[in-house]
Amino acid sequence: MKHDDMKMHDMHDMDHDHGDMMMHGGHMMHMGNLKQKFWVSLVATIPIIILSPFMGIKLPFQTTFPGSDWLVLLLATFLFFYGGAPFLKRCKERIGREEPSDDDVDCMGITVSY
């Protein structure tokens, strides 16, 4: 493989550590540190799971206290805007250019879930 071919091949991969993604036309889109967003979002998800009622199912590790519903709302709002920011940003850019894609489904999914 030639040096130029290897360089071009590397450009088409996504760098998960830095959150750079190759877009059409050879432009890089910076989405922030996706690995860091994942771990912070995971930590915020744990108390949401512990404090949320699951359709009437009583889980052995579930707990509630006065105001726990408000805490779940605050954590879910943080999770939606912090963890969902890359999806929301890409969706907004594509809708502005009228170029629907699979990212729109992700954006709708997290919005409906919230």
Coordinates of N, CA and C in Angstrom, one line a residue:
M1 N 0.8 -1.2 0.0 CA 0.0 0.0 0.0 C 0.9 1.2 0.0
K2 N 0.6 2.2 -0.9 CA 1.4 3.4 -0.9 C 1.1 4.3 0.3
H3 N 2.1 5.2 0.5 CA 1.9 6.1 1.7 C 0.7 6.9 1.6
D4 N 0.3 7.4 0.4 CA -0.9 8.2 0.2 C -2.1 7.4 0.4
D5 N -2.1 6.2 0.0 CA -3.3 5.3 0.2 C -3.5 5.0 1.7
M6 N -2.4 4.8 2.4 CA -2.5 4.5 3.8 C -3.0 5.8 4.5
K7 N -2.5 6.9 4.1 CA -3.0 8.2 4.7 C -4.5 8.4 4.5
M8 N -4.9 8.1 3.3 CA -6.3 8.3 3.0 C -7.2 7.3 3.7
H9 N -6.7 6.0 3.9 CA -7.4 5.0 4.6 C -7.5 5.4 6.1
D10 N -6.5 5.9 6.7 CA -6.5 6.4 8.0 C -7.5 7.5 8.2
M11 N -7.7 8.3 7.2 CA -8.6 9.5 7.4 C -10.1 9.1 7.4
H12 N -10.4 7.9 6.9 CA -11.8 7.5 6.9 C -12.2 6.8 8.2
D13 N -11.3 6.6 9.1 CA -11.6 6.0 10.4 C -12.0 7.0 11.4
M14 N -12.8 6.7 12.4 CA -13.1 7.6 13.4 C -12.2 7.5 14.6
D15 N -11.7 8.6 15.0 CA -10.8 8.6 16.2 C -11.6 8.7 17.4
H16 N -11.9 7.6 18.2 CA -12.8 7.7 19.3 C -12.2 8.4 20.5
D17 N -10.9 8.5 20.6 CA -10.3 9.2 21.7 C -10.6 10.7 21.6
H18 N -10.5 11.3 20.4 CA -10.6 12.7 20.2 C -12.0 13.1 19.7
G19 N -12.8 12.1 19.2 CA -14.1 12.4 18.8 C -14.1 13.1 17.4
D20 N -13.1 12.9 16.6 CA -13.1 13.4 15.2 C -13.7 12.4 14.3
M21 N -14.5 12.9 13.4 CA -15.2 12.0 12.5 C -15.0 12.6 11.0
M22 N -14.6 11.7 10.1 CA -14.4 12.1 8.7 C -15.8 12.3 8.1
M23 N -16.0 13.5 7.5 CA -17.2 13.8 6.8 C -17.0 13.8 5.3
H24 N -18.0 13.9 4.5 CA -17.9 13.9 3.1 C -17.1 15.1 2.7
G25 N -16.3 14.9 1.6 CA -15.4 15.9 1.1 C -14.1 16.0 1.9
G26 N -13.8 15.1 2.7 CA -12.5 15.1 3.4 C -12.4 16.0 4.6
H27 N -13.5 16.5 5.1 CA -13.5 17.5 6.2 C -13.7 16.7 7.5
M28 N -13.0 17.1 8.6 CA -13.1 16.5 9.9 C -14.1 17.2 10.7
M29 N -15.0 16.5 11.4 CA -16.0 17.1 12.3 C -15.6 16.7 13.7
H30 N -15.3 17.7 14.5 CA -14.9 17.5 15.9 C -16.2 17.4 16.8
M31 N -16.3 16.3 17.5 CA -17.5 16.1 18.3 C -17.1 16.1 19.8
G32 N -16.0 16.4 20.2 CA -15.6 16.4 21.6 C -15.0 15.0 21.9
N33 N -14.7 14.8 23.1 CA -14.1 13.5 23.6 C -15.3 12.5 23.9
L34 N -15.5 11.7 22.9 CA -16.7 10.7 23.0 C -16.5 9.7 24.2
K35 N -15.2 9.3 24.4 CA -15.0 8.4 25.5 C -15.3 9.0 26.8
Q36 N -14.9 10.2 27.0 CA -15.2 10.9 28.3 C -16.7 11.1 28.4
K37 N -17.4 11.5 27.3 CA -18.8 11.7 27.4 C -19.5 10.3 27.8
F38 N -19.0 9.2 27.2 CA -19.6 7.9 27.6 C -19.5 7.6 29.1
W39 N -18.3 7.8 29.6 CA -18.1 7.5 31.0 C -18.8 8.4 32.0
V40 N -18.9 9.7 31.7 CA -19.6 10.6 32.5 C -21.1 10.3 32.4
S41 N -21.6 10.0 31.2 CA -23.0 9.6 31.0 C -23.3 8.3 31.7
L42 N -22.4 7.4 31.7 CA -22.7 6.1 32.4 C -22.8 6.4 33.9
V43 N -21.9 7.2 34.5 CA -22.0 7.5 35.9 C -23.3 8.2 36.2
A44 N -23.8 9.1 35.4 CA -25.0 9.8 35.6 C -26.2 8.8 35.5
T45 N -26.1 7.8 34.7 CA -27.2 6.8 34.5 C -27.4 5.9 35.7
I46 N -26.4 5.6 36.4 CA -26.5 4.7 37.5 C -27.5 5.2 38.6
P47 N -27.4 6.4 39.1 CA -28.5 6.9 40.0 C -29.9 7.0 39.4
I48 N -29.9 7.3 38.1 CA -31.2 7.3 37.4 C -31.9 5.9 37.5
I49 N -31.1 4.9 37.2 CA -31.7 3.5 37.2 C -32.1 3.1 38.7
I50 N -31.3 3.5 39.6 CA -31.6 3.1 41.0 C -32.8 3.8 41.6
L51 N -33.0 5.1 41.1 CA -34.1 5.9 41.7 C -35.3 5.9 40.9
S52 N -35.3 5.3 39.7 CA -36.5 5.3 38.8 C -37.4 4.1 39.0
P53 N -38.7 4.3 39.1 CA -39.6 3.1 39.1 C -39.6 2.5 37.7
F54 N -39.6 1.2 37.7 CA -39.6 0.5 36.4 C -41.0 -0.2 36.1
M55 N -41.9 0.6 35.6 CA -43.3 0.2 35.3 C -43.9 -0.7 36.4
G56 N -43.7 -0.3 37.6 CA -44.3 -1.1 38.7 C -43.6 -2.2 39.2
I57 N -42.4 -2.6 38.6 CA -41.6 -3.7 39.0 C -40.7 -3.2 40.1
K58 N -40.7 -3.9 41.2 CA -39.9 -3.6 42.3 C -38.5 -4.3 42.2
L59 N -37.5 -3.6 42.0 CA -36.2 -4.2 41.8 C -35.5 -4.2 43.2
P60 N -34.6 -5.2 43.5 CA -34.0 -5.3 44.8 C -33.1 -4.2 45.1
F61 N -32.5 -3.5 44.1 CA -31.6 -2.4 44.4 C -32.2 -1.0 44.2
Q62 N -33.5 -1.0 44.1 CA -34.2 0.3 43.9 C -34.5 1.0 45.2
T63 N -34.4 2.3 45.2 CA -34.6 3.1 46.4 C -35.2 4.4 46.0
T64 N -36.0 5.0 46.9 CA -36.5 6.3 46.7 C -36.4 7.1 48.0
F65 N -36.5 8.4 47.9 CA -36.6 9.3 49.1 C -37.3 10.5 48.6
P66 N -37.8 11.4 49.6 CA -38.5 12.6 49.2 C -37.6 13.4 48.3
G67 N -38.1 13.8 47.1 CA -37.3 14.6 46.2 C -36.5 13.8 45.2
S68 N -36.6 12.4 45.3 CA -35.8 11.6 44.4 C -36.3 11.8 42.9
D69 N -37.6 12.0 42.7 CA -38.1 12.3 41.4 C -37.5 13.5 40.7
W70 N -37.3 14.5 41.5 CA -36.6 15.8 41.0 C -35.2 15.5 40.7
L71 N -34.5 14.7 41.5 CA -33.1 14.4 41.2 C -33.0 13.6 39.9
V72 N -33.9 12.7 39.7 CA -33.9 11.9 38.5 C -34.2 12.8 37.3
L73 N -35.1 13.8 37.4 CA -35.3 14.8 36.4 C -34.1 15.6 36.0
L74 N -33.4 16.1 37.1 CA -32.2 16.8 36.9 C -31.0 16.0 36.2
L75 N -30.9 14.8 36.7 CA -29.8 13.9 36.1 C -30.2 13.6 34.6
A76 N -31.5 13.3 34.4 CA -31.9 13.0 33.0 C -31.7 14.1 32.1
T77 N -32.0 15.3 32.6 CA -31.8 16.5 31.7 C -30.3 16.7 31.4
F78 N -29.5 16.6 32.4 CA -28.0 16.7 32.2 C -27.6 15.6 31.2
L79 N -28.1 14.4 31.3 CA -27.7 13.3 30.5 C -28.1 13.6 29.0
F80 N -29.3 14.1 28.9 CA -29.9 14.4 27.5 C -29.0 15.4 26.8
F81 N -28.7 16.5 27.5 CA -28.0 17.6 26.8 C -26.5 17.3 26.8
Y82 N -25.9 16.7 27.8 CA -24.4 16.5 27.8 C -24.1 15.3 26.9
G83 N -24.7 14.1 27.1 CA -24.5 12.9 26.4 C -25.0 13.0 25.0
G84 N -26.2 13.7 24.8 CA -26.8 13.7 23.5 C -26.3 14.8 22.6
A85 N -25.5 15.7 23.1 CA -25.0 16.9 22.4 C -24.5 16.5 21.0
P86 N -23.6 15.5 20.8 CA -23.1 15.2 19.5 C -24.2 14.8 18.5
F87 N -25.2 14.0 19.0 CA -26.3 13.6 18.1 C -27.2 14.8 17.8
L88 N -27.5 15.6 18.8 CA -28.3 16.8 18.5 C -27.7 17.8 17.6
K89 N -26.4 18.0 17.7 CA -25.6 18.9 16.8 C -25.6 18.4 15.4
R90 N -25.3 17.1 15.2 CA -25.3 16.5 13.9 C -26.7 16.6 13.2
C91 N -27.7 16.3 14.0 CA -29.1 16.4 13.5 C -29.4 17.8 13.0
K92 N -29.1 18.7 13.9 CA -29.4 20.1 13.5 C -28.7 20.6 12.2
E93 N -27.4 20.2 12.1 CA -26.7 20.5 10.9 C -27.3 19.9 9.6
R94 N -27.7 18.6 9.7 CA -28.2 17.9 8.6 C -29.6 18.4 8.2
I95 N -30.4 18.7 9.2 CA -31.8 19.3 8.9 C -31.6 20.6 8.2
G96 N -30.7 21.4 8.7 CA -30.5 22.7 8.1 C -30.1 22.6 6.6
R97 N -29.4 21.6 6.2 CA -29.0 21.3 4.8 C -30.0 20.4 4.1
E98 N -31.0 20.0 4.8 CA -32.0 19.1 4.3 C -31.4 17.8 3.8
E99 N -30.5 17.2 4.6 CA -29.8 15.9 4.3 C -30.1 14.9 5.4
P100 N -31.3 14.3 5.3 CA -31.6 13.3 6.4 C -30.7 12.1 6.4
S101 N -30.4 11.6 7.5 CA -29.5 10.4 7.6 C -30.0 9.6 8.8
D102 N -29.2 8.5 9.1 CA -29.4 7.6 10.2 C -29.2 8.4 11.6
D103 N -28.4 9.4 11.6 CA -28.2 10.2 12.8 C -29.5 10.8 13.3
D104 N -30.4 11.1 12.3 CA -31.7 11.7 12.7 C -32.5 10.7 13.5
V105 N -32.4 9.4 13.3 CA -33.1 8.4 14.1 C -32.6 8.4 15.5
D106 N -31.2 8.5 15.6 CA -30.6 8.6 17.0 C -31.2 9.8 17.7
C107 N -31.2 11.0 17.0 CA -31.7 12.2 17.6 C -33.1 12.1 18.1
M108 N -34.0 11.5 17.2 CA -35.4 11.3 17.6 C -35.5 10.4 18.8
G109 N -34.7 9.3 18.8 CA -34.7 8.3 19.8 C -34.4 8.9 21.2
I110 N -33.3 9.7 21.3 CA -33.0 10.3 22.6 C -34.0 11.4 23.0
T111 N -34.5 12.1 22.0 CA -35.5 13.1 22.3 C -36.8 12.5 22.8
V112 N -37.3 11.5 22.2 CA -38.5 10.8 22.6 C -38.3 10.2 24.0
S113 N -37.1 9.6 24.2 CA -36.8 8.9 25.5 C -36.8 10.0 26.6
Y114 N -36.2 11.1 26.3 CA -36.2 12.2 27.4 C -37.6 12.6 27.7

